[in-house]
Amino acid sequence: MAQAQANIGVIGMAVMGSNLARNLASREGNTVAIYNRSAEKTRAVVSEFPEAGFVASESIEEFAASLVKPRTAIIMVKAGAGTDAVINQLTTVFEPGDIIVDGGNALFTDTIRREKAVRETGINFVGAGISGGEEGALKGPSIMPGGSAEAWETLGPILKSIAAVAEGEPCVTHVGTDGAGHFVKMIHNGIEYADMQLIAEAYDLIRRGTGKSPAEIADIFTEWNKGELESYLIEITAEVLRQVDAKTGQPLVDVIVDQAGAKGTGAWTVQTALDLGIPVSGIAEAVFARSLSSKPAQRAAASSLPGPSSEWTVDDADAFVEDVRQALYASKIIAYSQGFDEIVAGAEEYNWDIKKGDIAKIWRGGCIIRAQFLNRITEAYDENPGLVALVTAPYFTDAVSQAQDAWRRVVVAAAQAGIPSPAFSSSLSYYDGLRADRLPAALVQGQRDFFGAHTYRRVDAEGTFHTLWSGDRSEIEATDTH
Ligand code: NAP
């Protein structure tokens, strides 16, 4: 049996787990135990990275014995059944006070379930969202741990040592109890979907509107990256657009099949938002845009449907590019505002004390949506922790007010040109819906009352009312709702 010598362990030696283990091993004071279901993967990692000084095990018992008590193990295996299998193994060899961390992409409701079950054994369970892909895992990810405050006390310093650093601060914070960390990671991914779709729409509009080449558009994105849009996603977009395919000499973007894949976290964000009643329309449109792209039979069948009868031209290319930049910024603000609304609603529903400003802070480095802009979100919540919608914070209101004329011109142009802009246009509709004095929801309530006696409230009186639609159409006060 191995001697207890490691202060932290990692289970799962695929790309994420091995990189995270190497990251841990590179930090002062850590000795890292590793284990993987198939022992050959463990052996390969040990021989490839001798400098890490891994303490390798080929059984879960040996792995547990190699850890100093209280034991801490981070699971980085295939989310779902794989995670459950490893948790079941660990609970047989770990003891009360030990800590199991699930760093995989778990659905937050699974994390709530697992935390409850593991807690009954006296073992701590922490669901931690980890963002940044394989490079982040190796060099410093953004980490979103849930779980108990007690577990955070032990785990916090270790996670702080391996997290990305933004403006001198580690990109990790205790998000809240049980599933809070995975919930916030899910929202991060939902926002990431929206951000990517918005950037893609901006590219498409500029390309089709001005005829600029991908390389020229790459230069535009590089320029944008120096201003308020500065972000990792804008930066990598320029890199992708600049890439030339070695086989054909074409821009790579032109030889990639235009069907976007998805691993499901965007869909989870939208499904959860539907349950919570939160309109995350920008994120939803981004998820649906990927679904639409991946329906070749339907797209082929519809490809001869007519587009606009008049031709669309851009008179001033520079002015159009600037309009698109502003539309992108305004739509991005809406996407983040919607994502944070969902965090607020989730925190209320599941009793999590989530500090919104701190979430924006830990997304400034390491993760896919990292951006300067997140500082403005932290400031907005620091100024007003009870902010009801991010877009109503003074900085964002000003930004959207300045951008809105350009935003409207772009959405109009897209519609006239027949260029799909689901995220741009739904964000604008959301903005107009939010700021409207009166919405046609009043008519919807009338319709609901007509066919289902669902009742309505009046603008000028307390109470609930129903019109006797199939009677004399007089109004009565209703006591119960249907
Ligand atoms: P992965 O392909 O998702 O999973 C492979 C790993 O899971 C292998 O170590 C495999 O062991 C293990 N595994 C699968 N089923 C198992 C079971 N029933 N029992 C025990 N072990 C099992 O690996 P990954 O891409 O490194 O991702 C790991 C986790 O990080 C996932 O939850 C993923 O969603 C999350 N994540 C990934 C990224 C990313 O960019 N890739 C980013 C953030 C988070 P064997 O070698 O024995 O098959």
CSV table of N, CA and C in Angstrom, one decimal, residues 344-456:
chain,number,residue,atom,x,y,z
A,344,VAL,N,-29.3,35.4,-10.8
A,344,VAL,CA,-30.1,36.0,-9.7
A,344,VAL,C,-31.3,35.1,-9.4
A,345,ALA,N,-31.9,34.6,-10.5
A,345,ALA,CA,-33.1,33.8,-10.3
A,345,ALA,C,-32.8,32.4,-9.7
A,346,GLY,N,-31.6,31.8,-10.2
A,346,GLY,CA,-31.2,30.6,-9.7
A,346,GLY,C,-30.8,30.6,-8.2
A,347,ALA,N,-30.1,31.7,-7.9
A,347,ALA,CA,-29.7,31.9,-6.5
A,347,ALA,C,-31.0,32.0,-5.6
A,348,GLU,N,-32.0,32.7,-6.1
A,348,GLU,CA,-33.2,32.8,-5.3
A,348,GLU,C,-33.9,31.4,-5.1
A,349,GLU,N,-34.0,30.7,-6.3
A,349,GLU,CA,-34.7,29.4,-6.3
A,349,GLU,C,-34.0,28.4,-5.4
A,350,TYR,N,-32.6,28.4,-5.4
A,350,TYR,CA,-31.9,27.3,-4.7
A,350,TYR,C,-31.2,27.8,-3.4
A,351,ASN,N,-31.6,29.1,-3.0
A,351,ASN,CA,-31.0,29.6,-1.7
A,351,ASN,C,-29.5,29.7,-1.7
A,352,TRP,N,-28.9,30.2,-2.8
A,352,TRP,CA,-27.5,30.4,-2.9
A,352,TRP,C,-27.2,31.9,-2.7
A,353,ASP,N,-26.2,32.2,-1.8
A,353,ASP,CA,-25.8,33.6,-1.6
A,353,ASP,C,-24.7,33.9,-2.7
A,354,ILE,N,-25.1,34.2,-3.9
A,354,ILE,CA,-24.1,34.4,-4.9
A,354,ILE,C,-23.8,35.9,-5.1
A,355,LYS,N,-22.5,36.2,-5.0
A,355,LYS,CA,-22.1,37.6,-5.1
A,355,LYS,C,-21.8,37.8,-6.6
A,356,LYS,N,-22.7,38.6,-7.3
A,356,LYS,CA,-22.6,38.7,-8.7
A,356,LYS,C,-21.3,39.4,-9.2
A,357,GLY,N,-21.0,40.4,-8.4
A,357,GLY,CA,-19.7,41.1,-8.7
A,357,GLY,C,-18.5,40.2,-8.7
A,358,ASP,N,-18.5,39.2,-7.7
A,358,ASP,CA,-17.4,38.3,-7.6
A,358,ASP,C,-17.4,37.3,-8.8
A,359,ILE,N,-18.5,37.0,-9.3
A,359,ILE,CA,-18.6,36.1,-10.4
A,359,ILE,C,-18.0,36.8,-11.7
A,360,ALA,N,-18.4,38.0,-11.9
A,360,ALA,CA,-17.8,38.8,-13.0
A,360,ALA,C,-16.3,38.8,-12.9
A,361,LYS,N,-15.8,39.0,-11.6
A,361,LYS,CA,-14.3,39.1,-11.3
A,361,LYS,C,-13.6,37.8,-11.7
A,362,ILE,N,-14.2,36.7,-11.3
A,362,ILE,CA,-13.5,35.4,-11.6
A,362,ILE,C,-13.6,35.0,-13.1
A,363,TRP,N,-14.4,35.7,-13.8
A,363,TRP,CA,-14.5,35.4,-15.3
A,363,TRP,C,-13.5,36.3,-16.0
A,364,ARG,N,-12.7,37.2,-15.3
A,364,ARG,CA,-11.8,38.1,-16.1
A,364,ARG,C,-10.6,37.4,-16.6
A,365,GLY,N,-10.3,36.2,-16.1
A,365,GLY,CA,-9.1,35.5,-16.5
A,365,GLY,C,-9.4,34.0,-16.6
A,366,GLY,N,-8.6,33.3,-17.5
A,366,GLY,CA,-8.7,31.9,-17.5
A,366,GLY,C,-9.8,31.3,-18.3
A,367,CYS,N,-11.0,31.9,-18.3
A,367,CYS,CA,-12.1,31.3,-19.0
A,367,CYS,C,-12.3,31.8,-20.4
A,368,ILE,N,-13.3,31.2,-21.1
A,368,ILE,CA,-13.5,31.5,-22.5
A,368,ILE,C,-14.1,32.9,-22.7
A,369,ILE,N,-14.9,33.4,-21.8
A,369,ILE,CA,-15.5,34.7,-22.0
A,369,ILE,C,-14.7,35.8,-21.3
A,370,ARG,N,-13.4,35.5,-21.0
A,370,ARG,CA,-12.6,36.5,-20.3
A,370,ARG,C,-12.6,37.8,-21.1
A,371,ALA,N,-12.7,38.9,-20.4
A,371,ALA,CA,-12.8,40.2,-21.1
A,371,ALA,C,-12.6,41.4,-20.1
A,372,GLN,N,-12.1,42.5,-20.5
A,372,GLN,CA,-12.0,43.7,-19.8
A,372,GLN,C,-13.4,44.1,-19.2
A,373,PHE,N,-14.3,44.0,-20.1
A,373,PHE,CA,-15.7,44.4,-19.9
A,373,PHE,C,-16.3,43.9,-18.6
A,374,LEU,N,-15.8,42.8,-18.1
A,374,LEU,CA,-16.3,42.2,-16.9
A,374,LEU,C,-16.1,43.1,-15.7
A,375,ASN,N,-15.0,43.9,-15.7
A,375,ASN,CA,-14.8,44.9,-14.6
A,375,ASN,C,-16.0,45.8,-14.5
A,376,ARG,N,-16.6,46.2,-15.6
A,376,ARG,CA,-17.7,47.1,-15.5
A,376,ARG,C,-18.9,46.4,-14.8
A,377,ILE,N,-19.0,45.1,-15.0
A,377,ILE,CA,-20.1,44.3,-14.4
A,377,ILE,C,-19.9,44.3,-12.9
A,378,THR,N,-18.6,44.0,-12.5
A,378,THR,CA,-18.3,44.0,-11.0
A,378,THR,C,-18.6,45.4,-10.4
A,379,GLU,N,-18.2,46.4,-11.1
A,379,GLU,CA,-18.4,47.8,-10.6
A,379,GLU,C,-19.9,48.0,-10.4
A,380,ALA,N,-20.7,47.6,-11.4
A,380,ALA,CA,-22.2,47.8,-11.4
A,380,ALA,C,-22.8,47.1,-10.2
A,381,TYR,N,-22.4,45.9,-9.9
A,381,TYR,CA,-23.0,45.2,-8.7
A,381,TYR,C,-22.4,45.7,-7.4
A,382,ASP,N,-21.1,46.1,-7.4
A,382,ASP,CA,-20.5,46.7,-6.2
A,382,ASP,C,-21.3,48.0,-5.8
A,383,GLU,N,-21.6,48.8,-6.8
A,383,GLU,CA,-22.4,50.0,-6.6
A,383,GLU,C,-23.8,49.7,-6.1
A,384,ASN,N,-24.4,48.7,-6.7
A,384,ASN,CA,-25.8,48.4,-6.4
A,384,ASN,C,-26.0,46.9,-6.4
A,385,PRO,N,-25.8,46.2,-5.2
A,385,PRO,CA,-25.9,44.8,-5.2
A,385,PRO,C,-27.3,44.3,-5.6
A,386,GLY,N,-28.3,45.1,-5.4
A,386,GLY,CA,-29.7,44.7,-5.7
A,386,GLY,C,-30.1,45.1,-7.1
A,387,LEU,N,-29.2,45.4,-7.9
A,387,LEU,CA,-29.5,45.8,-9.3
A,387,LEU,C,-30.5,44.8,-10.0
A,388,VAL,N,-31.6,45.3,-10.5
A,388,VAL,CA,-32.6,44.4,-11.0
A,388,VAL,C,-32.3,43.9,-12.4
A,389,ALA,N,-31.6,44.6,-13.2
A,389,ALA,CA,-31.2,44.2,-14.5
A,389,ALA,C,-29.9,44.9,-14.8
A,390,LEU,N,-28.9,44.1,-15.2
A,390,LEU,CA,-27.5,44.7,-15.4
A,390,LEU,C,-27.6,45.9,-16.4
A,391,VAL,N,-28.5,45.7,-17.4
A,391,VAL,CA,-28.5,46.8,-18.5
A,391,VAL,C,-29.0,48.1,-17.9
A,392,THR,N,-29.6,48.1,-16.7
A,392,THR,CA,-30.1,49.4,-16.1
A,392,THR,C,-29.0,50.1,-15.3
A,393,ALA,N,-27.9,49.4,-15.1
A,393,ALA,CA,-26.8,50.1,-14.4
A,393,ALA,C,-26.3,51.3,-15.3
A,394,PRO,N,-25.9,52.4,-14.6
A,394,PRO,CA,-25.6,53.6,-15.4
A,394,PRO,C,-24.6,53.4,-16.6
A,395,TYR,N,-23.5,52.7,-16.3
A,395,TYR,CA,-22.5,52.5,-17.4
A,395,TYR,C,-23.1,51.8,-18.6
A,396,PHE,N,-23.9,50.8,-18.3
A,396,PHE,CA,-24.5,50.0,-19.4
A,396,PHE,C,-25.6,50.7,-20.1
A,397,THR,N,-26.4,51.5,-19.3
A,397,THR,CA,-27.5,52.3,-19.9
A,397,THR,C,-26.8,53.3,-20.9
A,398,ASP,N,-25.8,53.9,-20.5
A,398,ASP,CA,-25.1,54.9,-21.3
A,398,ASP,C,-24.6,54.2,-22.6
A,399,ALA,N,-23.9,53.0,-22.4
A,399,ALA,CA,-23.3,52.3,-23.5
A,399,ALA,C,-24.4,51.9,-24.6
A,400,VAL,N,-25.5,51.4,-24.1
A,400,VAL,CA,-26.6,51.0,-25.0
A,400,VAL,C,-27.2,52.2,-25.6
A,401,SER,N,-27.4,53.3,-24.9
A,401,SER,CA,-28.0,54.5,-25.4
A,401,SER,C,-27.2,55.0,-26.6
A,402,GLN,N,-25.9,55.0,-26.4
A,402,GLN,CA,-25.0,55.5,-27.5
A,402,GLN,C,-25.0,54.6,-28.7
A,403,ALA,N,-25.2,53.3,-28.4
A,403,ALA,CA,-25.1,52.3,-29.5
A,403,ALA,C,-26.4,52.1,-30.2
A,404,GLN,N,-27.5,52.5,-29.6
A,404,GLN,CA,-28.8,51.9,-30.1
A,404,GLN,C,-29.2,52.3,-31.5
A,405,ASP,N,-28.8,53.5,-32.0
A,405,ASP,CA,-29.1,53.9,-33.3
A,405,ASP,C,-28.4,53.0,-34.3
A,406,ALA,N,-27.1,52.8,-34.1
A,406,ALA,CA,-26.4,51.9,-34.9
A,406,ALA,C,-26.9,50.5,-34.9
A,407,TRP,N,-27.3,50.1,-33.7
A,407,TRP,CA,-27.8,48.7,-33.5
A,407,TRP,C,-29.1,48.5,-34.4
A,408,ARG,N,-30.0,49.6,-34.3
A,408,ARG,CA,-31.2,49.5,-35.1
A,408,ARG,C,-30.9,49.5,-36.6
A,409,ARG,N,-29.9,50.3,-37.0
A,409,ARG,CA,-29.6,50.3,-38.5
A,409,ARG,C,-29.1,48.9,-38.9
A,410,VAL,N,-28.3,48.3,-38.1
A,410,VAL,CA,-27.7,47.0,-38.4
A,410,VAL,C,-28.9,45.9,-38.5
A,411,VAL,N,-29.8,46.0,-37.6
A,411,VAL,CA,-30.9,45.0,-37.6
A,411,VAL,C,-31.8,45.2,-38.8
A,412,VAL,N,-32.0,46.4,-39.1
A,412,VAL,CA,-32.8,46.8,-40.3
A,412,VAL,C,-32.1,46.3,-41.6
A,413,ALA,N,-30.8,46.6,-41.6
A,413,ALA,CA,-30.0,46.2,-42.8
A,413,ALA,C,-30.0,44.7,-43.0
A,414,ALA,N,-29.8,44.0,-41.9
A,414,ALA,CA,-29.8,42.5,-41.9
A,414,ALA,C,-31.1,42.0,-42.5
A,415,ALA,N,-32.2,42.5,-42.0
A,415,ALA,CA,-33.6,42.1,-42.5
A,415,ALA,C,-33.7,42.4,-43.9
A,416,GLN,N,-33.3,43.6,-44.4
A,416,GLN,CA,-33.4,44.0,-45.8
A,416,GLN,C,-32.6,43.1,-46.7
A,417,ALA,N,-31.4,42.8,-46.2
A,417,ALA,CA,-30.5,42.0,-47.0
A,417,ALA,C,-30.8,40.5,-46.9
A,418,GLY,N,-31.6,40.1,-46.0
A,418,GLY,CA,-31.9,38.7,-45.9
A,418,GLY,C,-30.8,37.9,-45.2
A,419,ILE,N,-30.0,38.6,-44.4
A,419,ILE,CA,-28.9,38.0,-43.7
A,419,ILE,C,-29.4,37.6,-42.2
A,420,PRO,N,-29.3,36.3,-41.9
A,420,PRO,CA,-29.8,36.0,-40.5
A,420,PRO,C,-29.0,36.7,-39.4
A,421,SER,N,-29.7,37.3,-38.5
A,421,SER,CA,-29.0,37.9,-37.4
A,421,SER,C,-29.9,37.7,-36.1
A,422,PRO,N,-30.1,36.4,-35.8
A,422,PRO,CA,-31.0,36.1,-34.7
A,422,PRO,C,-30.6,36.7,-33.4
A,423,ALA,N,-29.3,36.7,-33.1
A,423,ALA,CA,-28.9,37.2,-31.7
A,423,ALA,C,-28.9,38.7,-31.7
A,424,PHE,N,-28.5,39.3,-32.8
A,424,PHE,CA,-28.5,40.8,-32.8
A,424,PHE,C,-30.0,41.3,-32.7
A,425,SER,N,-30.9,40.7,-33.5
A,425,SER,CA,-32.2,41.2,-33.5
A,425,SER,C,-33.0,40.8,-32.3
A,426,SER,N,-32.8,39.6,-31.8
A,426,SER,CA,-33.6,39.3,-30.5
A,426,SER,C,-33.1,40.1,-29.4
A,427,SER,N,-31.8,40.5,-29.3
A,427,SER,CA,-31.3,41.3,-28.2
A,427,SER,C,-31.9,42.7,-28.3
A,428,LEU,N,-32.1,43.2,-29.5
A,428,LEU,CA,-32.7,44.5,-29.7
A,428,LEU,C,-34.2,44.4,-29.3
A,429,SER,N,-34.9,43.4,-29.7
A,429,SER,CA,-36.3,43.2,-29.3
A,429,SER,C,-36.4,43.1,-27.8
A,430,TYR,N,-35.5,42.4,-27.1
A,430,TYR,CA,-35.5,42.3,-25.7
A,430,TYR,C,-35.3,43.7,-25.0
A,431,TYR,N,-34.4,44.4,-25.6
A,431,TYR,CA,-34.1,45.8,-25.0
A,431,TYR,C,-35.4,46.6,-25.2
A,432,ASP,N,-36.0,46.6,-26.4
A,432,ASP,CA,-37.2,47.4,-26.6
A,432,ASP,C,-38.4,46.9,-25.7
A,433,GLY,N,-38.4,45.6,-25.5
A,433,GLY,CA,-39.5,45.0,-24.6
A,433,GLY,C,-39.3,45.5,-23.2
A,434,LEU,N,-38.1,45.5,-22.7
A,434,LEU,CA,-37.8,45.8,-21.4
A,434,LEU,C,-38.1,47.3,-21.1
A,435,ARG,N,-37.8,48.1,-22.1
A,435,ARG,CA,-37.9,49.6,-21.8
A,435,ARG,C,-39.3,50.1,-22.2
A,436,ALA,N,-40.2,49.2,-22.7
A,436,ALA,CA,-41.5,49.7,-23.1
A,436,ALA,C,-42.4,50.1,-21.9
A,437,ASP,N,-43.2,51.2,-22.1
A,437,ASP,CA,-44.1,51.6,-21.1
A,437,ASP,C,-45.2,50.6,-21.0
A,438,ARG,N,-45.8,50.3,-22.2
A,438,ARG,CA,-46.9,49.3,-22.3
A,438,ARG,C,-46.5,48.2,-23.2
A,439,LEU,N,-46.8,47.0,-22.9
A,439,LEU,CA,-46.5,45.9,-23.8
A,439,LEU,C,-47.9,45.2,-24.2
A,440,PRO,N,-47.9,44.6,-25.4
A,440,PRO,CA,-49.1,44.0,-25.8
A,440,PRO,C,-49.5,42.8,-24.9
A,441,ALA,N,-48.7,42.5,-23.9
A,441,ALA,CA,-49.1,41.5,-22.9
A,441,ALA,C,-50.5,41.7,-22.4
A,442,ALA,N,-51.0,43.0,-22.4
A,442,ALA,CA,-52.3,43.3,-21.9
A,442,ALA,C,-53.3,42.6,-22.8
A,443,LEU,N,-53.0,42.6,-24.1
A,443,LEU,CA,-54.0,41.9,-25.1
A,443,LEU,C,-53.9,40.4,-24.9
A,444,VAL,N,-52.7,39.9,-24.6
A,444,VAL,CA,-52.6,38.4,-24.4
A,444,VAL,C,-53.4,38.0,-23.1
A,445,GLN,N,-53.4,38.9,-22.1
A,445,GLN,CA,-54.2,38.6,-20.9
A,445,GLN,C,-55.7,38.6,-21.3
A,446,GLY,N,-56.1,39.5,-22.1
A,446,GLY,CA,-57.5,39.6,-22.6
A,446,GLY,C,-57.8,38.3,-23.3
A,447,GLN,N,-57.0,37.8,-24.2
A,447,GLN,CA,-57.2,36.6,-24.9
A,447,GLN,C,-57.3,35.4,-24.0
A,448,ARG,N,-56.4,35.4,-23.0
A,448,ARG,CA,-56.4,34.2,-22.0
A,448,ARG,C,-57.7,34.2,-21.2
A,449,ASP,N,-58.1,35.5,-20.9
A,449,ASP,CA,-59.4,35.5,-20.1
A,449,ASP,C,-60.5,35.1,-21.0
A,450,PHE,N,-60.5,35.4,-22.3
A,450,PHE,CA,-61.6,35.1,-23.2
A,450,PHE,C,-61.8,33.6,-23.3
A,451,PHE,N,-60.7,32.9,-23.6
A,451,PHE,CA,-60.9,31.5,-23.8
A,451,PHE,C,-60.7,30.6,-22.6
A,452,GLY,N,-60.1,31.1,-21.6
A,452,GLY,CA,-59.8,30.2,-20.4
A,452,GLY,C,-60.2,30.8,-19.1
A,453,ALA,N,-60.9,31.9,-19.1
A,453,ALA,CA,-61.3,32.6,-17.9
A,453,ALA,C,-60.1,32.7,-16.9
A,454,HIS,N,-58.9,33.1,-17.5
A,454,HIS,CA,-57.7,33.1,-16.7
A,454,HIS,C,-57.5,34.4,-15.9
A,455,THR,N,-58.5,35.3,-16.0
A,455,THR,CA,-58.5,36.5,-15.3
A,455,THR,C,-57.4,37.5,-15.7
A,456,TYR,N,-57.6,38.7,-15.2
A,456,TYR,CA,-56.6,39.8,-15.4
A,456,TYR,C,-56.6,40.8,-14.3
